[in-house]
mmCIF file of C-alpha atoms in Angstrom:
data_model
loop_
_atom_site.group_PDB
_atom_site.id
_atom_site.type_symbol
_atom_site.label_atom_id
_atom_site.label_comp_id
_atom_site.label_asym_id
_atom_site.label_seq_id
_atom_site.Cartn_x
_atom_site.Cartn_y
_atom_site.Cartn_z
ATOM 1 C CA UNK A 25 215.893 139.849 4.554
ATOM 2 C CA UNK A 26 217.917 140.492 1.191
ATOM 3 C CA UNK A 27 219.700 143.450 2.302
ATOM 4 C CA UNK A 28 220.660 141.284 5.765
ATOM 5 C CA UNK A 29 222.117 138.456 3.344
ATOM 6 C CA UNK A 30 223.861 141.162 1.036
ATOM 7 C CA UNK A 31 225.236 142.838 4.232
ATOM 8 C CA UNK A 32 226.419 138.870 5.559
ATOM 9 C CA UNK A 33 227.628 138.312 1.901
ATOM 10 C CA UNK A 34 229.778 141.832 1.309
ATOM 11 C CA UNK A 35 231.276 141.654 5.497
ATOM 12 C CA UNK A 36 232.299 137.920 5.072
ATOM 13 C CA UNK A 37 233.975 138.723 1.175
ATOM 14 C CA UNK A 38 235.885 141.387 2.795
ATOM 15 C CA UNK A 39 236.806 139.598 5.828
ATOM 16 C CA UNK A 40 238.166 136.869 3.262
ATOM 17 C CA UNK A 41 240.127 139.398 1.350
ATOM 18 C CA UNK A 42 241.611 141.702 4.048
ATOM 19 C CA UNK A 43 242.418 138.092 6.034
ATOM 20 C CA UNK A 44 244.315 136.606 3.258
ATOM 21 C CA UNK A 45 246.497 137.533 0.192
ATOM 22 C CA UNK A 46 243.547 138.627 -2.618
ATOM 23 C CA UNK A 47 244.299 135.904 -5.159
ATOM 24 C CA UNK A 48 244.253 132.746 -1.964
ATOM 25 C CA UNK A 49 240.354 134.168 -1.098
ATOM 26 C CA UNK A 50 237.297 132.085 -2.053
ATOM 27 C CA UNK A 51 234.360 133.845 -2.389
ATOM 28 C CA UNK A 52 231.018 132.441 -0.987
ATOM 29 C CA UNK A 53 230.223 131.905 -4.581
ATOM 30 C CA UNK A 54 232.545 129.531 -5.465
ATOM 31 C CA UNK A 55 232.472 127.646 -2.175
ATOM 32 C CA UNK A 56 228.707 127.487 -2.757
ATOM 33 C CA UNK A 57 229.540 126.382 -6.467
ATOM 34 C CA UNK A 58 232.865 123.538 -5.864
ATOM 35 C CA UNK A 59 229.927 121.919 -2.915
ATOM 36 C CA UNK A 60 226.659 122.181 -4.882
ATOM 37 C CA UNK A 61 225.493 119.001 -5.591
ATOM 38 C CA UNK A 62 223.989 119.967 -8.895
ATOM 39 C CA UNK A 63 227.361 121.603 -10.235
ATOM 40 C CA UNK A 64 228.953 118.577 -9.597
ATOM 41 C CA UNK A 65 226.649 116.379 -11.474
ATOM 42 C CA UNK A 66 226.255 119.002 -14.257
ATOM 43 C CA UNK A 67 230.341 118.857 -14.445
ATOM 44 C CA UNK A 68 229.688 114.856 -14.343
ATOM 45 C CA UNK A 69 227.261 114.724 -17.102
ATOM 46 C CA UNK A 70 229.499 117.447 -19.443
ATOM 47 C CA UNK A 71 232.158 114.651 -19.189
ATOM 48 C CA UNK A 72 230.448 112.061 -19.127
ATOM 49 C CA UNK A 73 228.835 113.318 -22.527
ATOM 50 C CA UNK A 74 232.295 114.150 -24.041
ATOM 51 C CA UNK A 75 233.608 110.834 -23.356
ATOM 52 C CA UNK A 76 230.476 108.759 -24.613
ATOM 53 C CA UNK A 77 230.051 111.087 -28.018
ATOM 54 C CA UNK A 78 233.847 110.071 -28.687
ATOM 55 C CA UNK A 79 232.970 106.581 -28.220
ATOM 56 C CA UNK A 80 229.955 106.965 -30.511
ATOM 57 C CA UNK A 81 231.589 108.401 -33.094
ATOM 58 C CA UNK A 82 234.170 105.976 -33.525
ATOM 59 C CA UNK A 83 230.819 103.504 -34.431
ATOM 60 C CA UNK A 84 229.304 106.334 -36.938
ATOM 61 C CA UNK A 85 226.730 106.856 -34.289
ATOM 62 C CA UNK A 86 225.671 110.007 -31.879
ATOM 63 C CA UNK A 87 224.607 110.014 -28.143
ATOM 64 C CA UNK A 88 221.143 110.334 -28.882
ATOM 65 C CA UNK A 89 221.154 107.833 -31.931
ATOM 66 C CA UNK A 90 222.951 105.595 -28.915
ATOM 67 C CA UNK A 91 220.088 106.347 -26.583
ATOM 68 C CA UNK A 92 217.338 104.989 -28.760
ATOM 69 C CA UNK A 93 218.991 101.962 -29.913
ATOM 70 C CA UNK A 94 219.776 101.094 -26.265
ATOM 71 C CA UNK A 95 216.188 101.505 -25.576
ATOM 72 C CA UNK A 96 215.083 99.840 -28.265
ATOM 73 C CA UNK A 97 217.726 96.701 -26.884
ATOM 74 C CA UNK A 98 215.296 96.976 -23.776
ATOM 75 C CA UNK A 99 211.640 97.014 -25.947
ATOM 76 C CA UNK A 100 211.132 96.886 -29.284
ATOM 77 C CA UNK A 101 207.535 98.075 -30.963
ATOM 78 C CA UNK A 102 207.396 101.452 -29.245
ATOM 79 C CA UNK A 103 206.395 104.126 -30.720
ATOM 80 C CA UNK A 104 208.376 107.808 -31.223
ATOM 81 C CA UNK A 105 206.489 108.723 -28.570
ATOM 82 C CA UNK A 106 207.229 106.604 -25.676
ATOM 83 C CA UNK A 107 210.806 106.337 -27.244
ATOM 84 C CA UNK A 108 211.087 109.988 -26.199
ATOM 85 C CA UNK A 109 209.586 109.848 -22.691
ATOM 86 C CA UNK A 110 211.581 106.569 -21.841
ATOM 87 C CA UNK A 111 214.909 108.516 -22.767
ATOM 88 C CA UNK A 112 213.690 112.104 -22.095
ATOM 89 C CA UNK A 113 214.273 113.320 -25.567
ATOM 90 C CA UNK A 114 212.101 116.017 -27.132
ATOM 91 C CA UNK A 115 209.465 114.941 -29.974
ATOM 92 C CA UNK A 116 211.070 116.229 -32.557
ATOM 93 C CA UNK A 117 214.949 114.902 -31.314
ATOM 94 C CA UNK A 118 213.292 111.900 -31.414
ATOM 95 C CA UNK A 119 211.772 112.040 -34.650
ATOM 96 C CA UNK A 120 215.007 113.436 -36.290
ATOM 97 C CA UNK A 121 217.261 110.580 -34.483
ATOM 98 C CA UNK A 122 215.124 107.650 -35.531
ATOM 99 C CA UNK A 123 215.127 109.445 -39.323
ATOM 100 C CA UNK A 124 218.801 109.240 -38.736
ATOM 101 C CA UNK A 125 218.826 105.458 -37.523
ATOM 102 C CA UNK A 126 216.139 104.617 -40.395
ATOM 103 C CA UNK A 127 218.445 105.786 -43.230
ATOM 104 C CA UNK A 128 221.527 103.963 -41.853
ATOM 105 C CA UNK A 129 219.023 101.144 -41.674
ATOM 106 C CA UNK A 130 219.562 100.285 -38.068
ATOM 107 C CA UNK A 131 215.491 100.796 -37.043
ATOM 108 C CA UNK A 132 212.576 100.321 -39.182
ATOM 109 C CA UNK A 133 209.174 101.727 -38.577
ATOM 110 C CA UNK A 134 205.753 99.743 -38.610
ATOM 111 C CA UNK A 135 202.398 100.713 -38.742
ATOM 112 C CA UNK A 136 200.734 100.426 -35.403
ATOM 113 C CA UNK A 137 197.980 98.054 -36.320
ATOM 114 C CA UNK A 138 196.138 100.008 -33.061
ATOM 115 C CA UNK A 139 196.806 103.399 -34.474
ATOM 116 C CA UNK A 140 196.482 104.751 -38.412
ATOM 117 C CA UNK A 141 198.651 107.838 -37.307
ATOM 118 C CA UNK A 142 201.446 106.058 -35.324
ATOM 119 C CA UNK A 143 204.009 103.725 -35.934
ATOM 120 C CA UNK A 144 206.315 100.825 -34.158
ATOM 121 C CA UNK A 145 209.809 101.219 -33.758
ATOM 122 C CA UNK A 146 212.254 97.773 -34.250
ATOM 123 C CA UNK A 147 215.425 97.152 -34.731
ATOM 124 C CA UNK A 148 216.684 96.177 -37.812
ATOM 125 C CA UNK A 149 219.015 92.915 -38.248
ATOM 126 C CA UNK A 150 222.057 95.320 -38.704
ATOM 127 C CA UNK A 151 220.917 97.402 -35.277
ATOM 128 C CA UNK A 152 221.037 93.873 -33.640
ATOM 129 C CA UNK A 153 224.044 93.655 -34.533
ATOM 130 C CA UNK A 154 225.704 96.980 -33.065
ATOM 131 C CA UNK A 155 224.162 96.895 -30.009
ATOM 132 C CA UNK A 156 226.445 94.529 -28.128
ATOM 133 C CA UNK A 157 229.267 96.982 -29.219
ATOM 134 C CA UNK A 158 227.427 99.472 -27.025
ATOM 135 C CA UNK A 159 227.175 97.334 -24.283
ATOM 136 C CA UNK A 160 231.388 97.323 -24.604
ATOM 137 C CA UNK A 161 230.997 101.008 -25.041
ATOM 138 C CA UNK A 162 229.110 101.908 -21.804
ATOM 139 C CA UNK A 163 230.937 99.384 -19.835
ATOM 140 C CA UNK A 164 234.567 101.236 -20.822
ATOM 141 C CA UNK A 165 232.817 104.631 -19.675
ATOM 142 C CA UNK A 166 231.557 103.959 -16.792
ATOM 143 C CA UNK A 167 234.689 102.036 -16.002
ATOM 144 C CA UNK A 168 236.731 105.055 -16.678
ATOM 145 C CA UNK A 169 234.474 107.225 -14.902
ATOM 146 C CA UNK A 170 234.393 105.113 -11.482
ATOM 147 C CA UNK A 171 237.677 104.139 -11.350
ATOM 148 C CA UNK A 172 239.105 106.277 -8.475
ATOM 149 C CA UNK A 173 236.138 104.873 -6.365
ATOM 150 C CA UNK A 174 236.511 101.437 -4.672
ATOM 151 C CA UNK A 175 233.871 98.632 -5.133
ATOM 152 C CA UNK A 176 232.033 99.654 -2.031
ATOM 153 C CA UNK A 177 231.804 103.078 -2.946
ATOM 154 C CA UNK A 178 230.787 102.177 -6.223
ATOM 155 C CA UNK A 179 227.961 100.201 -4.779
ATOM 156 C CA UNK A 180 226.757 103.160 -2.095
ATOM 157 C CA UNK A 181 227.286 105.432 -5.309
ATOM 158 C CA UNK A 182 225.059 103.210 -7.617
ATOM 159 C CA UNK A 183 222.255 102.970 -4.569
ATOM 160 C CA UNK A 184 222.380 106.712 -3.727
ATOM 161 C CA UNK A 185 222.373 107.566 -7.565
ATOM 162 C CA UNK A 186 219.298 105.127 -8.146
ATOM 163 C CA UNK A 187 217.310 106.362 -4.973
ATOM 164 C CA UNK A 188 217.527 109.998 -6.351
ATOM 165 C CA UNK A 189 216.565 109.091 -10.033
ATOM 166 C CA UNK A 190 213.718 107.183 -8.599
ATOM 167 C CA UNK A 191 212.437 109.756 -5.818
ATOM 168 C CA UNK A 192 209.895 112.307 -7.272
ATOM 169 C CA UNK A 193 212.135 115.845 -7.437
ATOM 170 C CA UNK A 194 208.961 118.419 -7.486
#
């Protein structure tokens, strides 16, 4: 079965090149790469990254030091832990970005009165008090980001995006 696909692979790359002038050919590769669905997101994300981190910095703050204090906005009182799952940041990301947030005194930890080893996670008066500037922040990204997209596109896009976030991908 591999050889058949390397055989399909090499006769269709050659057909390409002898076809058409070398440099106008498109390998399968890249076809397969320009339509994946994944590679597209991936190139998404990268930019999407870029753009936010710029944004952050201008606010002294990082993307993952944004993530946390936007969940936070959602639920204060959690702990590092379910910080990190709710965000899908690593333990110790998670630990370093709240030590981060702590010294710039925009979270405070609590002891969990449940738990002698854990503690609560809450925004401090001066976290209240940037978060609505993220709100501005995300709203000129994703602005930027959708803007070649009509409003009914955006819509389908939004509904499409949140079915596959919410499906199970095993």
């Amino acid at each position: 079965m591999i050889a058949n696909a390397s055989i399909a692979y090499a006769a269709y790359y050659l057909h390409n090149s002898v076809m058409n002038d070398r440099s106008k050919a498109v390998s399968p590769a890249k076809k397969v790469r320009e339509t994946s669905v994944g590679w597209m997101l991936k190139v998404l994300c990268t930019s999407l990254d870029e753009k936010m981190n710029k944004e952050m910095k201008r606010l002294d703050l990082n993307i993952a030091q944004f993530a946390v204090l936007m969940s936070l906005s959602e639920t204060e009182g959690l702990t590092q832990v379910e910080i990190g799952k709710k965000i899908n940041m690593p333990g110790y990301a998670t630990t370093r970005t709240i030590d981060a947030l702590e010294k710039v005194q925009f979270v405070e930890r609590k002891k969990d009165d449940r738990s002698r080893r854990s503690y609560r996670i809450y925004l401090t008066e001066q976290g209240r008090k940037i978060v609505p500037q993220l709100f501005v922040v995300v709203k000129k990204v994703n602005t930027q980001l959708l803007s070649t997209l009509t409003l009914t596109e955006k819509k389908q896009l939004n509904k499409i995006l949140n079915k596959i976030v919410h499906a199970k991908f095993e």
